[in-house]
CSV table of C-alpha atoms in Angstrom, one decimal:
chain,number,residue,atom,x,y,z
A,1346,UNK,CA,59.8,-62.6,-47.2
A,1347,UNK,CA,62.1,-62.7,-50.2
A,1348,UNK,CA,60.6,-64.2,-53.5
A,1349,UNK,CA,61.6,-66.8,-56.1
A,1350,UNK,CA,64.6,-65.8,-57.2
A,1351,UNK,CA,66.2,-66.6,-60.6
A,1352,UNK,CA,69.5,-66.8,-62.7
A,1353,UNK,CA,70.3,-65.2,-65.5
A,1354,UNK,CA,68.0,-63.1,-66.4
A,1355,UNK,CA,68.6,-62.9,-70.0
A,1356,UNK,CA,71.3,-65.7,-72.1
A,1357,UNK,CA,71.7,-65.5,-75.4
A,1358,UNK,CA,73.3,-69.1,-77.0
A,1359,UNK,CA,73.6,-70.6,-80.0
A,1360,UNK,CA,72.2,-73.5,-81.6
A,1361,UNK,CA,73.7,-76.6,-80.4
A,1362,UNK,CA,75.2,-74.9,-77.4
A,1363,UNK,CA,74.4,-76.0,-73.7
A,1364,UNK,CA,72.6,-73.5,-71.1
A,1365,UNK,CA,71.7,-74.0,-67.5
A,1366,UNK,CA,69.3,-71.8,-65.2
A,1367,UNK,CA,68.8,-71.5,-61.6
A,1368,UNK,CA,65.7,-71.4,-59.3
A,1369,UNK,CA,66.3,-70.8,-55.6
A,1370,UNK,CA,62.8,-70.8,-54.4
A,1371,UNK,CA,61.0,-69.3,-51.3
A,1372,UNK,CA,62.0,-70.9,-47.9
A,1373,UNK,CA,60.0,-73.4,-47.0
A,1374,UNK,CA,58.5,-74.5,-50.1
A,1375,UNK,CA,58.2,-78.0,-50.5
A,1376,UNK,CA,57.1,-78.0,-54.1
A,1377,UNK,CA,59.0,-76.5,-56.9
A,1378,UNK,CA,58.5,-76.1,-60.8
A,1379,UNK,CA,59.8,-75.4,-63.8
A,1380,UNK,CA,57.8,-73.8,-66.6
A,1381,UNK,CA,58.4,-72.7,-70.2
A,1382,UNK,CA,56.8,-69.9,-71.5
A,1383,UNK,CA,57.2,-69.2,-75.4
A,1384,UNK,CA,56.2,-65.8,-76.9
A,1385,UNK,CA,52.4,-64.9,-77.1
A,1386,UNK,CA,51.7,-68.5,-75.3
A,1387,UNK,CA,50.7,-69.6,-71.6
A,1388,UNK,CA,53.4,-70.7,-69.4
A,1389,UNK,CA,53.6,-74.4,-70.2
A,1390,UNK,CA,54.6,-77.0,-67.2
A,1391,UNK,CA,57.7,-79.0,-67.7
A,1392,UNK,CA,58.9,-80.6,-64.7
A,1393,UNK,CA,57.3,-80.7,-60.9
A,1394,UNK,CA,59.4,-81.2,-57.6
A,1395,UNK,CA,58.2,-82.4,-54.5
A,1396,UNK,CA,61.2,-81.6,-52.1
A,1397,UNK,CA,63.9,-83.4,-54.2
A,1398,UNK,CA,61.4,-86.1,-56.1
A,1399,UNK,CA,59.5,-85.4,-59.2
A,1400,UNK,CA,56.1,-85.4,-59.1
A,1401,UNK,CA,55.5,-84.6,-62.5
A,1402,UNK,CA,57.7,-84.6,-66.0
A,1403,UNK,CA,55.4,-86.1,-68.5
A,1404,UNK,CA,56.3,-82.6,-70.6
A,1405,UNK,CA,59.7,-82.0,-70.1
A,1406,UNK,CA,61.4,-83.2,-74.0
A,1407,UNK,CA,64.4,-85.6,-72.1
A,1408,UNK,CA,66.0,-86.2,-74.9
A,1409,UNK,CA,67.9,-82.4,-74.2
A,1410,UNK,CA,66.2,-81.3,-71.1
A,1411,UNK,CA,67.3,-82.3,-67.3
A,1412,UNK,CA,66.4,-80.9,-64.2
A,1413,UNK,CA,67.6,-82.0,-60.6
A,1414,UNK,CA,66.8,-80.7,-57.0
A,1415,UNK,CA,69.6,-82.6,-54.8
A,1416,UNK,CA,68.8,-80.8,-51.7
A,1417,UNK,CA,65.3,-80.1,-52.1
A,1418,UNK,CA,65.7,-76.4,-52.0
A,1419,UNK,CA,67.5,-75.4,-55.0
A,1420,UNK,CA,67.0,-76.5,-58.7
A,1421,UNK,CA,68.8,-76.5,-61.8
A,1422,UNK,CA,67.1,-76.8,-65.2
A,1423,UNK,CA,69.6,-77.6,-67.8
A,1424,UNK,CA,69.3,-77.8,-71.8
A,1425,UNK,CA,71.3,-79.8,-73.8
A,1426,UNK,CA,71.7,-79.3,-76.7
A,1427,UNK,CA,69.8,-76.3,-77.5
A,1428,UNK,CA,67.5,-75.7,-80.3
A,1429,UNK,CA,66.0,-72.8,-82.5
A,1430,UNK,CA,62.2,-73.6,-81.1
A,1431,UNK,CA,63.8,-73.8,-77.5
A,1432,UNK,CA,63.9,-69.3,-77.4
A,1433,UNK,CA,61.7,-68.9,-74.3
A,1434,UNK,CA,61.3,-67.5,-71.1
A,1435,UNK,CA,62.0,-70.4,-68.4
A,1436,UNK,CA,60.1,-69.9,-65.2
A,1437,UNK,CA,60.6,-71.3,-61.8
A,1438,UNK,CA,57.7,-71.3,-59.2
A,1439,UNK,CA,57.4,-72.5,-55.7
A,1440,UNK,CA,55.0,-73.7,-53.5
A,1441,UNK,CA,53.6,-75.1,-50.1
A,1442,UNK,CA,52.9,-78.8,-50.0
A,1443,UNK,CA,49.4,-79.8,-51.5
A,1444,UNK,CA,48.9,-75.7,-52.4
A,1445,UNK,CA,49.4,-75.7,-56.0
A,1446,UNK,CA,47.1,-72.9,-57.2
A,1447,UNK,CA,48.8,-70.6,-54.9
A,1448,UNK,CA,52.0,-70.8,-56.5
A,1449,UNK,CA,54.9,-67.8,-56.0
A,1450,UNK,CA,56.5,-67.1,-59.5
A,1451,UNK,CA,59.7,-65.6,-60.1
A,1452,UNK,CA,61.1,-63.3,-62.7
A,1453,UNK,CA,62.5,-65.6,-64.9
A,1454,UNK,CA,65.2,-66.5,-67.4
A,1455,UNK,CA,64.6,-65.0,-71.3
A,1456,UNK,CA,66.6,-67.2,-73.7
A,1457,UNK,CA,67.3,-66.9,-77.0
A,1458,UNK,CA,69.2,-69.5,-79.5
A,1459,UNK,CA,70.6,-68.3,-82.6
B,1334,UNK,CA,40.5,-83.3,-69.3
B,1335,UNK,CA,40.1,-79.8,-68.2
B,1336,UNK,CA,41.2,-76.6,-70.2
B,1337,UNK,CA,40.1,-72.8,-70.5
B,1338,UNK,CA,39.9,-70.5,-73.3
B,1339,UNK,CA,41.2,-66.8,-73.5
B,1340,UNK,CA,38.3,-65.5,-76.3
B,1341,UNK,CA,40.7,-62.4,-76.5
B,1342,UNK,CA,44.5,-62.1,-77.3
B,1343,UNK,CA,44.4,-58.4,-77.0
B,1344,UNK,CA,42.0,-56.0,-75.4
B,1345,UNK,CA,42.1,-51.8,-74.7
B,1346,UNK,CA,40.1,-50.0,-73.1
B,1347,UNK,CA,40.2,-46.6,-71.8
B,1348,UNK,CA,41.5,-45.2,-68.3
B,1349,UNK,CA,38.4,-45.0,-66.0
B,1350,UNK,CA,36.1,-47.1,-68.1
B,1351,UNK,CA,35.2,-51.1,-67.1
B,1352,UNK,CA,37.5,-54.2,-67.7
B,1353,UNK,CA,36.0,-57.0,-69.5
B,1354,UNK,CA,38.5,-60.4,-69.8
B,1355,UNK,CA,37.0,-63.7,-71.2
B,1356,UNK,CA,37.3,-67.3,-70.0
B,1357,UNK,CA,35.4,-70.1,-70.9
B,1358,UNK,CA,36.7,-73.6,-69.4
B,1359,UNK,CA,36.1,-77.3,-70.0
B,1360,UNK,CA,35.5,-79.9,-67.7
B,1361,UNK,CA,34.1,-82.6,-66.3
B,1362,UNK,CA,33.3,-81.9,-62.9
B,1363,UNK,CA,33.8,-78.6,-61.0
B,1364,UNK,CA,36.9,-77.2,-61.7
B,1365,UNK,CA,39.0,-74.8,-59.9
B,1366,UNK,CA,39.7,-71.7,-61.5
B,1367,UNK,CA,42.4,-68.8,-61.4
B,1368,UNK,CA,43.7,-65.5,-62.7
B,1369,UNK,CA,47.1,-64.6,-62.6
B,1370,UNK,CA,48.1,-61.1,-63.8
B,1371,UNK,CA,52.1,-60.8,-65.3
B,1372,UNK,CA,53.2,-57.2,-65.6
B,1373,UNK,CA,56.3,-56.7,-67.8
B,1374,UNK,CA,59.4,-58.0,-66.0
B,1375,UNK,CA,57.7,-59.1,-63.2
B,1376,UNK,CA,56.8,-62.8,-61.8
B,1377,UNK,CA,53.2,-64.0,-62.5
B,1378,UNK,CA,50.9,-63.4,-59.3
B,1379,UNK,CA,48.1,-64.6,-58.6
B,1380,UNK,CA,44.8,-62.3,-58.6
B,1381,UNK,CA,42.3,-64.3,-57.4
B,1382,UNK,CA,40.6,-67.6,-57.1
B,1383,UNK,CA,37.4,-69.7,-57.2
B,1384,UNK,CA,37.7,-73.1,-55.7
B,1385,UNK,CA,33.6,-74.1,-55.2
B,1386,UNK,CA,32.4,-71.7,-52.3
B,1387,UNK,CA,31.0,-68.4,-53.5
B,1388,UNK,CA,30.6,-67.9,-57.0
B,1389,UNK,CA,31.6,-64.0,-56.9
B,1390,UNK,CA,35.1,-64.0,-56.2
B,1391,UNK,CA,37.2,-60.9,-55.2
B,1392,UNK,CA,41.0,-60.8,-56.0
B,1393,UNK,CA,43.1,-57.7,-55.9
B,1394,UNK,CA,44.0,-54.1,-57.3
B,1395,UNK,CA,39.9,-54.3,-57.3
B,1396,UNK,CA,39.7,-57.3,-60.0
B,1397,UNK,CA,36.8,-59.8,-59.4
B,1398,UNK,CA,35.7,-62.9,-60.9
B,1399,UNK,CA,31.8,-64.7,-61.6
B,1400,UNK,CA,31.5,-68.0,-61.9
B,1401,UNK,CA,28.9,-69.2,-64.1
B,1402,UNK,CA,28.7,-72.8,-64.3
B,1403,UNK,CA,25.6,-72.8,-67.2
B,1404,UNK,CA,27.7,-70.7,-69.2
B,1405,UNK,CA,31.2,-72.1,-68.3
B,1406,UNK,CA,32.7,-69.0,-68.0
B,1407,UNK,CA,34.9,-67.1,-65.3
B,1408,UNK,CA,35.1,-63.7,-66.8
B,1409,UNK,CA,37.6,-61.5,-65.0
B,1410,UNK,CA,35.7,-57.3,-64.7
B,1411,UNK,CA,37.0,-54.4,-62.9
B,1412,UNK,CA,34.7,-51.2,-62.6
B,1413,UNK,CA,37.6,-49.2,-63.6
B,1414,UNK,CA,40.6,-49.8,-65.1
B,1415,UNK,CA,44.2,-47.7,-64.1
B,1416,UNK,CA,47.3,-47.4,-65.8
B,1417,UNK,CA,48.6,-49.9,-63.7
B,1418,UNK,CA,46.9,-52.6,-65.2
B,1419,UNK,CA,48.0,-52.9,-68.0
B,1420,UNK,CA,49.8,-56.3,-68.2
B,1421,UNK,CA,49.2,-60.1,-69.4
B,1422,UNK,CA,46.1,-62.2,-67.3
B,1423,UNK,CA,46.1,-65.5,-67.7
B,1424,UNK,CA,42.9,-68.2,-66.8
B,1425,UNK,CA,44.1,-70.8,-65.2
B,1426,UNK,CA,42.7,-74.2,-64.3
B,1427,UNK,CA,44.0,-76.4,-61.9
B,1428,UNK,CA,44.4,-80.2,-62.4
B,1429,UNK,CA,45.0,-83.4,-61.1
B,1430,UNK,CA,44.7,-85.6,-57.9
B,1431,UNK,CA,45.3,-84.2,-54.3
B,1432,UNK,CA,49.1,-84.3,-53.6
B,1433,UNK,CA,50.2,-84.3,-57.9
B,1434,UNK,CA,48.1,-81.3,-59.2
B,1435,UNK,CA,49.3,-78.7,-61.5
B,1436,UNK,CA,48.0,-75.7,-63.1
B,1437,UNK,CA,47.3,-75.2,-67.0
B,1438,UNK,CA,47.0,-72.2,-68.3
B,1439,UNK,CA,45.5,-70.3,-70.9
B,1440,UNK,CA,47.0,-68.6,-73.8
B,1441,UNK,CA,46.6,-65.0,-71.7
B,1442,UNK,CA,44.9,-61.9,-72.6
B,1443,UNK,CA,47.2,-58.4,-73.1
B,1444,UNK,CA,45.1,-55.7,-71.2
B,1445,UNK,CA,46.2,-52.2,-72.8
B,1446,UNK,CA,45.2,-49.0,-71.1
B,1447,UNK,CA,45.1,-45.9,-73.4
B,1448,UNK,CA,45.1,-42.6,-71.4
């Protein structure tokens, strides 16, 4: 079965400048999220999906970060404007309904603002 | 609130010799507990997992896991390590009422293996 998959791999912005990342996540998965994961730390949770609802995005700063999931298969994590503290590696994991410990994590997206 | 604690940032060990990784967690009432293993440029997978039935848990590659609930630990061992392990583990608790939980992870541990 094919995995999460993710794009870009790698962006490099700078300050200020806007970024968006994709998450296509495995078929069938009702529950999707969005992590951030900053050098030498755990991945940190900042936004939950259950099909195109959220569930969960008491972490996600709002001021400059959005996130949809029209569909509920595909999602788009979006940052706006970028800053210095935001250099990270954004991760996108899926799961089954009501299976969150068994979570399927893709390769993610290494950004770093300048 | 629940949490868990990496006590090591960094540990190395030699090919062929036994894998110790720490984890001590916090809570309330029994948690559920994971590792996930990250190798470099790959997604995180999941290793194993204790959810309240036997307190030895096996995962893959060979890893296992004890739960010790007096000592609030879930120490990751492996009889004996390969090159192939070498990567990031992370402790992991899982949180939050049936149908909104979410994982929380620990600050991970880099496993080196030195030939």
């Amino acid at each position: 079965e094919a995995g999460v998959a993710q794009s870009p791999r790698y962006k490099i912005i700078e300050k200020r400048q806007s970024v968006a990342f994709w998450c296509n996540p495995i078929s069938g998965h009702a529950t999707l999220y969005w992590y951030q994961q900053i050098l030498g730390q755990g991945p940190k949770l900042l936004i939950q999906f259950q099909n195109n609802g959220v569930v969960d995005d008491s972490q996600l700063p709002k001021d400059r970060f959005s996130a949809e999931r029209l569909k509920g298969v595909d999602s788009t994590l979006k940052i706006q404007p970028a800053k210095l503290e935001d250099s990270a590696v954004y991760l996108c994991a899926s799961s089954q309904r009501d299976r969150a410990h068994e979570q399927y994590f893709g390769p993610g997206t290494r950004l770093t603002v300048t | 609130a629940q949490s868990v604690t990496q006590l090591d940032s960094h540990v190395s060990v030699s090919e062929g010799t036994p894998v110790l990784l720490r984890c001590n967690y916090s809570s309330s009432y029994s948690p559920s507990l994971f590792w996930y293993v990250q190798h470099p440029n790959k997604g995180l997978q999941l290793l194993l997992k204790y959810t309240s039935a036997a307190t030895l848990v096996k995962g893959i590659n060979g890893f296992e896991a004890e739960f010790k609930k007096s000592e609030t630990s879930f120490h990751l061992t492996k009889p004996s390590a390969h090159m192939s392990d070498a990567a990031e583990y992370f402790c992991v608790v899982r949180m939050g009422l049936f149908g909104n939980e979410k994982l929380t992870f620990g600050t991970g541990t880099r496993l080196t293996i030195i030939p």
